[in-house]
Coordinates of C-alpha atoms in Angstrom, one line a residue:
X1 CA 0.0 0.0 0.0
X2 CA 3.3 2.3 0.7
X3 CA 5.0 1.4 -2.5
X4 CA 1.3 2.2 -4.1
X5 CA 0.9 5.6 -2.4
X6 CA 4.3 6.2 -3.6
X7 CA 3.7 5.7 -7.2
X8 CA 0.7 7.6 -7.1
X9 CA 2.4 10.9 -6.0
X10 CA 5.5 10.4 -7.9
X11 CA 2.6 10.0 -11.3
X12 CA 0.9 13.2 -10.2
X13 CA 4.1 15.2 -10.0
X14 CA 5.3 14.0 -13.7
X15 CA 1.8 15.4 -15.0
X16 CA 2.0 18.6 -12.5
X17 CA 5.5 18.7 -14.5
X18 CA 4.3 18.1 -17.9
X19 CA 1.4 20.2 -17.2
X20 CA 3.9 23.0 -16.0
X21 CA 6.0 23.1 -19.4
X22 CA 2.7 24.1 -21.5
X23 CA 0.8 27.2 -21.4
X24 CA -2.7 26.6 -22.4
X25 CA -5.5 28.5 -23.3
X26 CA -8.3 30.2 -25.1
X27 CA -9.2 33.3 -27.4
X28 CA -12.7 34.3 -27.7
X29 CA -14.8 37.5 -29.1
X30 CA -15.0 39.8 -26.3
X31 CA -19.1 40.4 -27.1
X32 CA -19.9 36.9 -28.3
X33 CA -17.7 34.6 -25.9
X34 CA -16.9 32.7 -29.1
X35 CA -13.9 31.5 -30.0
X36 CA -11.5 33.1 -32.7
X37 CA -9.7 30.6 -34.9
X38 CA -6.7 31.7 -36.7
X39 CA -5.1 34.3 -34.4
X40 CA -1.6 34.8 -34.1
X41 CA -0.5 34.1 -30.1
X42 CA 3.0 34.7 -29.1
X43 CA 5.4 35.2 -26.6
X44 CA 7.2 38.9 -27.5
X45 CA 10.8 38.6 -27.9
X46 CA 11.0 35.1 -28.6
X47 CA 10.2 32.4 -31.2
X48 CA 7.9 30.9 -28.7
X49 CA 4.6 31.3 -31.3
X50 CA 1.4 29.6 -32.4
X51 CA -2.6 30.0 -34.4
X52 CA -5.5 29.4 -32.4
X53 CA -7.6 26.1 -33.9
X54 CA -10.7 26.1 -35.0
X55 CA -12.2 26.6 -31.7
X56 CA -9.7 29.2 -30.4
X57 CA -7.4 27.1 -28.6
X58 CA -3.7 27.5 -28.4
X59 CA -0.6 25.9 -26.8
X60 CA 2.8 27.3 -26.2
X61 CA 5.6 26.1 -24.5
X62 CA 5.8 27.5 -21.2
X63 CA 7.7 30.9 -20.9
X64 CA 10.4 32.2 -18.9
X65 CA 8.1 34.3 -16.3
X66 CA 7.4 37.3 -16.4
X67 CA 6.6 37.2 -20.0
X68 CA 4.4 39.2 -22.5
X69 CA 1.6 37.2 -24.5
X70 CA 0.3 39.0 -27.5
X71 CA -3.3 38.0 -29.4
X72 CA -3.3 39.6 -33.0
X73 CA -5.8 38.6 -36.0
X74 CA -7.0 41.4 -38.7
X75 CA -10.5 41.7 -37.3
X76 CA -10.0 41.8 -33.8
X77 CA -7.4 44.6 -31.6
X78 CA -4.0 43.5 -30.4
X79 CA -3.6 41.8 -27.0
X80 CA -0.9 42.2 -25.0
X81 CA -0.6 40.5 -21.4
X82 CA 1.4 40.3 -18.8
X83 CA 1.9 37.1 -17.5
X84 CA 3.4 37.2 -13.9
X85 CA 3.7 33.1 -13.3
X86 CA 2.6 29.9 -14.1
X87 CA -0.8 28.4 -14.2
X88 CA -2.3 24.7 -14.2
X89 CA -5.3 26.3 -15.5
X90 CA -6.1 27.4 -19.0
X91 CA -6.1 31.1 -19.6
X92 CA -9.0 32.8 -21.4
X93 CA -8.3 35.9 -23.7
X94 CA -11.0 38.3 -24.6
X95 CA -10.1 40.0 -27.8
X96 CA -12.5 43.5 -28.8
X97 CA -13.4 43.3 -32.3
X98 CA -12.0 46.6 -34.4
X99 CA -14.5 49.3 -35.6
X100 CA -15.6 48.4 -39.2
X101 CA -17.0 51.1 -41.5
X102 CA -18.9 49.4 -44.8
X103 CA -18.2 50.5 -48.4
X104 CA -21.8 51.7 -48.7
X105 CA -21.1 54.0 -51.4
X106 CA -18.8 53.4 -53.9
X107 CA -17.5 57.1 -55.4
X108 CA -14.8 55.0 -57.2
X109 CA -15.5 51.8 -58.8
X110 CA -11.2 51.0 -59.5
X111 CA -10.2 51.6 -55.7
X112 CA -10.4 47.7 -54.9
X113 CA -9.1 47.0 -58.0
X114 CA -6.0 49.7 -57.4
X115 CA -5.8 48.2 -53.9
X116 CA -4.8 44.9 -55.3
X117 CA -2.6 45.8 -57.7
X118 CA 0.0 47.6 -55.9
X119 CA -0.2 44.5 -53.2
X120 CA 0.1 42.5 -55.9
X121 CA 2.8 44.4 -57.3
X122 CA 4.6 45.0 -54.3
X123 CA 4.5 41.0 -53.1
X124 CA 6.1 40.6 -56.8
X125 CA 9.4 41.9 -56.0
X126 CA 9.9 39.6 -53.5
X127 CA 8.7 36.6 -55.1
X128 CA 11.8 34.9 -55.2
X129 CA 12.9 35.4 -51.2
X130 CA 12.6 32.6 -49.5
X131 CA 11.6 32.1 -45.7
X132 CA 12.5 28.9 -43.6
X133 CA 9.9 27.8 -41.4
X134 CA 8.9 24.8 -39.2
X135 CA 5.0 23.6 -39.6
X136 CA 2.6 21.5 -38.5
X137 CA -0.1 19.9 -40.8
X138 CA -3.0 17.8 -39.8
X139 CA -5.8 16.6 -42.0
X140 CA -9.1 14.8 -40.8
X141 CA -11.1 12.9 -42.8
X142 CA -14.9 12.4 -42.1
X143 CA -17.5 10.0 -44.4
X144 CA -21.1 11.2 -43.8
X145 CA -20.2 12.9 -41.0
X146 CA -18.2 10.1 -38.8
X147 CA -14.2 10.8 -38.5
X148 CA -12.1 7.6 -40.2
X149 CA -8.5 8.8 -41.3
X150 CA -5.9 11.2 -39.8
X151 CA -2.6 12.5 -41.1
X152 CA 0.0 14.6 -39.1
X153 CA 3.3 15.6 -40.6
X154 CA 5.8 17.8 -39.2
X155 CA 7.3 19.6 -41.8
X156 CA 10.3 22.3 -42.6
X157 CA 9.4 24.5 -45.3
X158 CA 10.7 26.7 -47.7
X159 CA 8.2 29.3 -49.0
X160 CA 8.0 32.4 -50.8
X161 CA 5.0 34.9 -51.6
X162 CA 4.3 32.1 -54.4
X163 CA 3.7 29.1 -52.2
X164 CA 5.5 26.6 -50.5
X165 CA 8.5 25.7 -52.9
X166 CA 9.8 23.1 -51.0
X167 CA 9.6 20.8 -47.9
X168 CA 10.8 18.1 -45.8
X169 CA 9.0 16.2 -43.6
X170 CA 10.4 15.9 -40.1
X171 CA 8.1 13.3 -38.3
X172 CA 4.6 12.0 -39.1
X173 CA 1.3 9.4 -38.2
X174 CA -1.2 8.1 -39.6
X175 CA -4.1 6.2 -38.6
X176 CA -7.5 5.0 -40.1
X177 CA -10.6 3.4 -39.3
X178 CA -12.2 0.4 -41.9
X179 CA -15.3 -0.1 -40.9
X180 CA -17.1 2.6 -43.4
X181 CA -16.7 3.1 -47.3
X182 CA -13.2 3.4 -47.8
X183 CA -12.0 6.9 -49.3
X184 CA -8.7 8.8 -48.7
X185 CA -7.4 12.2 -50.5
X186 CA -3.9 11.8 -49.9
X187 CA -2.2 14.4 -51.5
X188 CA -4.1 17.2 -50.1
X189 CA -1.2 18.6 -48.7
X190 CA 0.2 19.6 -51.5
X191 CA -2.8 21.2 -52.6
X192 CA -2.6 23.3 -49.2
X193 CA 1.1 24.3 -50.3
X194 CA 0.2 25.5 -53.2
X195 CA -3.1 28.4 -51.7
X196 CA 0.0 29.2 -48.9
X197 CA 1.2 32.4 -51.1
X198 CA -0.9 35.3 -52.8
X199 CA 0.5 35.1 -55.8
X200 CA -0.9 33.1 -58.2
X201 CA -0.1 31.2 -61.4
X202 CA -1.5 32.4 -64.8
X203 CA -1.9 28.7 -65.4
X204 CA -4.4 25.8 -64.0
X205 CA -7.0 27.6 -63.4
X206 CA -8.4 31.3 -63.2
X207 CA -6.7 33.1 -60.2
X208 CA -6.8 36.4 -59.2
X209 CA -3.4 38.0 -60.1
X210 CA -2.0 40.7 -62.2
X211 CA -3.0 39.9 -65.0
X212 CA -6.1 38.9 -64.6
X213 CA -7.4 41.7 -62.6
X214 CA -10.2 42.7 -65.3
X215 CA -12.0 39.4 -65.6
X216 CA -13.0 39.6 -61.7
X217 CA -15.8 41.7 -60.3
X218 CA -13.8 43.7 -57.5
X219 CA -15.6 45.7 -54.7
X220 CA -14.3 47.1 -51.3
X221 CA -16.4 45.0 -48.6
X222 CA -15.5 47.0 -45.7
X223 CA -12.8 48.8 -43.7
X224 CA -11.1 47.2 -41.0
X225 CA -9.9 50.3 -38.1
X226 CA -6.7 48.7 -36.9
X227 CA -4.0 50.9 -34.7
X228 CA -2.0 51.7 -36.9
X229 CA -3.9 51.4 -40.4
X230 CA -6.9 50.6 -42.1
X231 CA -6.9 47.0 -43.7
X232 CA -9.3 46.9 -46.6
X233 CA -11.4 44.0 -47.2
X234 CA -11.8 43.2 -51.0
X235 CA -13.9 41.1 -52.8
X236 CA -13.2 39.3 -55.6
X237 CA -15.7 37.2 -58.0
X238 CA -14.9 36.1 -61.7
X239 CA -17.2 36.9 -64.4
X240 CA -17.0 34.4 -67.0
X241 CA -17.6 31.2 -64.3
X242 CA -18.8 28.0 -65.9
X243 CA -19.6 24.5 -64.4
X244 CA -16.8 23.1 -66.8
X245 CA -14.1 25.7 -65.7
X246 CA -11.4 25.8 -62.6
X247 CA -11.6 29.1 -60.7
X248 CA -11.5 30.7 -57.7
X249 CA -13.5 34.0 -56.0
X250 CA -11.5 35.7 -53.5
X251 CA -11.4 38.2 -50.7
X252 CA -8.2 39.9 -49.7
X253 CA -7.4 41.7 -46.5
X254 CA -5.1 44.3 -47.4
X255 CA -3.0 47.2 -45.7
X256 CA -4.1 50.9 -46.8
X257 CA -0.8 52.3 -45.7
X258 CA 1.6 49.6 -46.4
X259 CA -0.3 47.2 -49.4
X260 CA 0.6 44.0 -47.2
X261 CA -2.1 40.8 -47.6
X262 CA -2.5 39.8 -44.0
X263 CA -5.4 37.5 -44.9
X264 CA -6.8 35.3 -48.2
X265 CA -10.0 33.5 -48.2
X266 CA -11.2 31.6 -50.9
X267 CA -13.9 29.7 -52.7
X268 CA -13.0 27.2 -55.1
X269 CA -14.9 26.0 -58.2
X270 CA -14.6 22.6 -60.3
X271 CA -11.6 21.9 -59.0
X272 CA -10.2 19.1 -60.9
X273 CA -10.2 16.0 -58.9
X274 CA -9.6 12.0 -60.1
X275 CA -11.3 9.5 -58.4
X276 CA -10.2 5.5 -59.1
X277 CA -13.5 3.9 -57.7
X278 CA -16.4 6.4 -57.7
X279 CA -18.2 9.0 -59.0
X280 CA -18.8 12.7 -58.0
X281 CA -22.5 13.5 -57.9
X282 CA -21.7 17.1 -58.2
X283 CA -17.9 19.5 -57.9
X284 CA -16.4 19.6 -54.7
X285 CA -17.0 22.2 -52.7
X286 CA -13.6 23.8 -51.3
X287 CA -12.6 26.7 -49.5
X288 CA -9.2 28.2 -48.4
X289 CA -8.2 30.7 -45.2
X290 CA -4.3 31.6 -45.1
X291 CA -3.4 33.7 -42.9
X292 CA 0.0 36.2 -43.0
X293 CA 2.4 37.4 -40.3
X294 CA 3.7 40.9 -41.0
X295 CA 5.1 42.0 -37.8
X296 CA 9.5 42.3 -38.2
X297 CA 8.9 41.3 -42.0
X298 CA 9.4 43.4 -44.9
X299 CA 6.2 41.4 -46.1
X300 CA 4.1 39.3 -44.6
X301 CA 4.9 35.4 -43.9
X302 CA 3.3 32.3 -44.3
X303 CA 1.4 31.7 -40.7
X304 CA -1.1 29.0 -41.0
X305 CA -3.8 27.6 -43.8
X306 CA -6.8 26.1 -43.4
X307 CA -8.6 23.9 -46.8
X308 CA -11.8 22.3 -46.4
X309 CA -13.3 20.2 -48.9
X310 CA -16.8 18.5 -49.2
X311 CA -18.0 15.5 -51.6
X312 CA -20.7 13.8 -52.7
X313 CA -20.1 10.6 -54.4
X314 CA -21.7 6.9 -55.0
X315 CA -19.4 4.4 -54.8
X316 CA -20.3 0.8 -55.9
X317 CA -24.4 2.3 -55.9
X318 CA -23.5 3.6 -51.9
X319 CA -23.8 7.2 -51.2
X320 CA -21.0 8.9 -49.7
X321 CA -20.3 12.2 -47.8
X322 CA -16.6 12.8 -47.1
X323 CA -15.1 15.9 -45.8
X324 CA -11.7 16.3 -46.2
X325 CA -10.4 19.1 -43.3
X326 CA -7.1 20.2 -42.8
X327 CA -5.0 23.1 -40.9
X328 CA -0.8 24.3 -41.8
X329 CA 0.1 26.5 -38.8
X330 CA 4.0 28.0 -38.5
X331 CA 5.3 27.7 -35.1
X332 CA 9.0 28.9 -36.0
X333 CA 10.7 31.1 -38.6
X334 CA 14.2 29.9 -38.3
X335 CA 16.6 30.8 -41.8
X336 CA 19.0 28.6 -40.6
X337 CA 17.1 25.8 -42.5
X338 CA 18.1 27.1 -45.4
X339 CA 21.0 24.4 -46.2
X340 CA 19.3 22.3 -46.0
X341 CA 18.2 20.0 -49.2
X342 CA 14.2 20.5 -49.9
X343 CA 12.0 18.2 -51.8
X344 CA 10.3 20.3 -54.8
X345 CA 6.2 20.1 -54.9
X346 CA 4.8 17.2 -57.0
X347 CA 1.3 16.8 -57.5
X348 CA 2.2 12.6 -57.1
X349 CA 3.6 12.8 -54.1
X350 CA 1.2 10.7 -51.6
X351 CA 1.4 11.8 -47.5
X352 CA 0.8 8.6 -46.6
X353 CA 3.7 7.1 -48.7
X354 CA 6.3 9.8 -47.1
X355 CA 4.4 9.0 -43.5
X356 CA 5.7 5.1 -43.9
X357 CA 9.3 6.7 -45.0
X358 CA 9.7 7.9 -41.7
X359 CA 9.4 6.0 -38.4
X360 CA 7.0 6.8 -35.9
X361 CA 8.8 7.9 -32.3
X362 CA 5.4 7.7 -30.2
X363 CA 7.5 9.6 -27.4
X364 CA 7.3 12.7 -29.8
X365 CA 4.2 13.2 -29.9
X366 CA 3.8 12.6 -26.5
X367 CA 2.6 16.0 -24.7
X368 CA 4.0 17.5 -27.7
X369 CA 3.2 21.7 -27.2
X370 CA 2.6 22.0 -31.2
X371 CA 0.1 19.3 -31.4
X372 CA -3.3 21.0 -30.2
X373 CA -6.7 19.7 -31.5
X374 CA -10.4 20.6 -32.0
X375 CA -13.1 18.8 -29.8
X376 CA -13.7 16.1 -33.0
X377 CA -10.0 15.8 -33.5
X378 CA -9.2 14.9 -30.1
X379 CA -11.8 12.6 -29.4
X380 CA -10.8 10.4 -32.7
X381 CA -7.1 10.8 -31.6
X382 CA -7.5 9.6 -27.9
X383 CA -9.6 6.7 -29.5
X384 CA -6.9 5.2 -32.1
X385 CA -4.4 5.3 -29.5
X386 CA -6.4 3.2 -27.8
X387 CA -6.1 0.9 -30.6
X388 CA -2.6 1.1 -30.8
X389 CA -3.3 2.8 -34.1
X390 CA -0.6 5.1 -35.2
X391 CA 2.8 3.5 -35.9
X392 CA 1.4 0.8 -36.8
X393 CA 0.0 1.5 -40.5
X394 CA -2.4 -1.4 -40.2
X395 CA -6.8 -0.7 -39.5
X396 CA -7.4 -1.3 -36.2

């Protein structure tokens, strides 16, 4: 009973401890009490940095105290709070949205348009820098509604203004559930490399981009009051759309004083899509959020991006639902990655082929800071470790 009383204490101090080297918590609208995904949490003067998920929830590694955390995200005011000492408990911040004024009279039709060009224009002279940066990519896959596959990569990246031009994948898992209609999208990853930048390809589809600025309908949503600028929010919608053609609508959240893209959201139509065993009853419905981080950087960089597609197929006579989710955050800009040799995007390359490449090290994604999930994530991950799921690369 000693030697049991024992272990119990020593257990409860190794999760005091783990519990100890995390700092945990939540960012929600001020008015609403709901939370914010996307925002940019981070401890000032360090590298220490995250997005919140889905549902507002962030992790960081526990700072040296006293230390200064600071909320950001385009549509909300800067946070900055003290933090005095350590907590076991999850800290709630409260973010005031900014003022908005809408663009209810438009006394010139070509603002949005000139808005976006010299963003555009700007962003184009630094097309070919590169930044170095260590990511995090989970996707989630759901048929009719009931999770069945999960992939998580760690990857170093190299990315520019264009897109991610190169990666290498660092450590990854996989696990899946067989006891539905089997579907997987397996190279959705590099699709979410290739929305990461704001400027777009003349090619494979109609993007909006320098030269295409005429063919899109382009208005001036609203203003966005931050401190130290107004960020435009402008709407983009192509005019020639067709049931048979690739394009994408877009909105862009743009500096007035400094013509940086903080924010991209967009709707994508038809895109192409090949499917071995079934059919698509109607095009996939995807959308795109990717958000930028211009604070230190001559122009904003790569901080997180979110793709969400939706399909309905029949396979074999069944009807199937599957939702394809999946959220890129940057937790660290470090250019001393840049030696180091990067694989360049293929549109062949599978995520569950380079997951088996690597070996799974369940201790690293133990109580790993990075790895913070949504209520539907973390109930299917607790689940397949259960099973003994991940490392394994069989179906439970």
């Amino acid at each position: 009973m000693k030697k049991l009383t024992i272990f119990m204490v020593l257990l409860f101090l190794v999760v005091a401890a783990q519990a100890q080297n995390l700092l945990q918590g939540r960012v929600v609208d001020e008015a609403s009490g709901a939370g914010i995904p996307f925002v940019s949490v981070g401890i000032l003067g360090t590298n220490n940095a995250s997005v919140s998920n889905e549902n507002g929830d962030f992790v960081l590694k526990a700072p040296t105290y006293p230390a200064k955390l600071r909320c950001s995200h385009v549509s909300y005011l800067t946070s900055d709070r003290i933090l005095q000492e350590s907590s076991n408990s999850a800290i709630i911040v409260k973010l005031k949205p900014a003022s908005i004024s809408l663009n209810t009279v438009t006394i010139d039709p070509y603002q949005g348009q000139r808005i976006l060009k010299a963003a555009f224009e700007k962003a184009k002279t630094y097309e070919n820098n590169n930044s170095y940066l260590n990511a995090f990519y989970r996707q989630l896959t759901t048929l009719n509604g009931k999770p069945s596959q999960i992939y998580e990569l760690f990857f170093d990246l190299q990315w520019s203004p264009k897109r991610v031009q190169g990666w290498i994948a660092k450590q990854s898992r996989f696990a899946q559930l067989d006891d539905q209609a089997a579907f997987s999208l397996d190279n959705q990853s590099y699709y979410t490399f290739t929305v990461s930048g704001y400027l777009f390809p003349d090619k494979g589809g109609k993007f909006v981009n320098l030269n295409t600025l005429a063919d899109y309908e382009i208005n001036i949503e609203k203003y966005i009051e931050q401190a130290d600028q107004k960020i435009a929010v402008v709407s983009c919608k192509y005019k020639k759309g067709k049931s048979n053609l690739y394009y994408v609508n877009s909105t862009y959240y743009v500096g007035l004083d400094d013509s940086n893209i903080y924010r991209l959201e967009n709707s994508v139509f038809n895109l192409p899509i090949r499917l071995s065993r079934a059919s698509a009853k109607f095009p996939p419905i995807v959308t795109t959020v990717a958000t930028f981080n211009g604070a230190a950087h001559p122009i904003p960089v790569l901080e997180s991006v979110s793709t969400k597609m939706y399909l309905s197929l029949n396979v074999k006579g069944r009807e199937i639902n599957p939702g394809i989710s999946s959220l890129l955050t940057v937790y660290n800009i470090d250019n001393d990655l840049k030696d180091q040799q990067f694989e360049a995007l293929n549109r062949r390359t599978k995520d569950k082929t380079v997951i088996e490449s690597i070996k799974y090290d369940p201790s690293f994604w133990r109580n790993n800071p990075i790895v913070k999930q949504t209520t539907l994530e973390d109930s299917f991950i607790k689940m397949m470790e259960s099973k003994a799921a991940f490392g394994t690369m069989t179906n439970p």
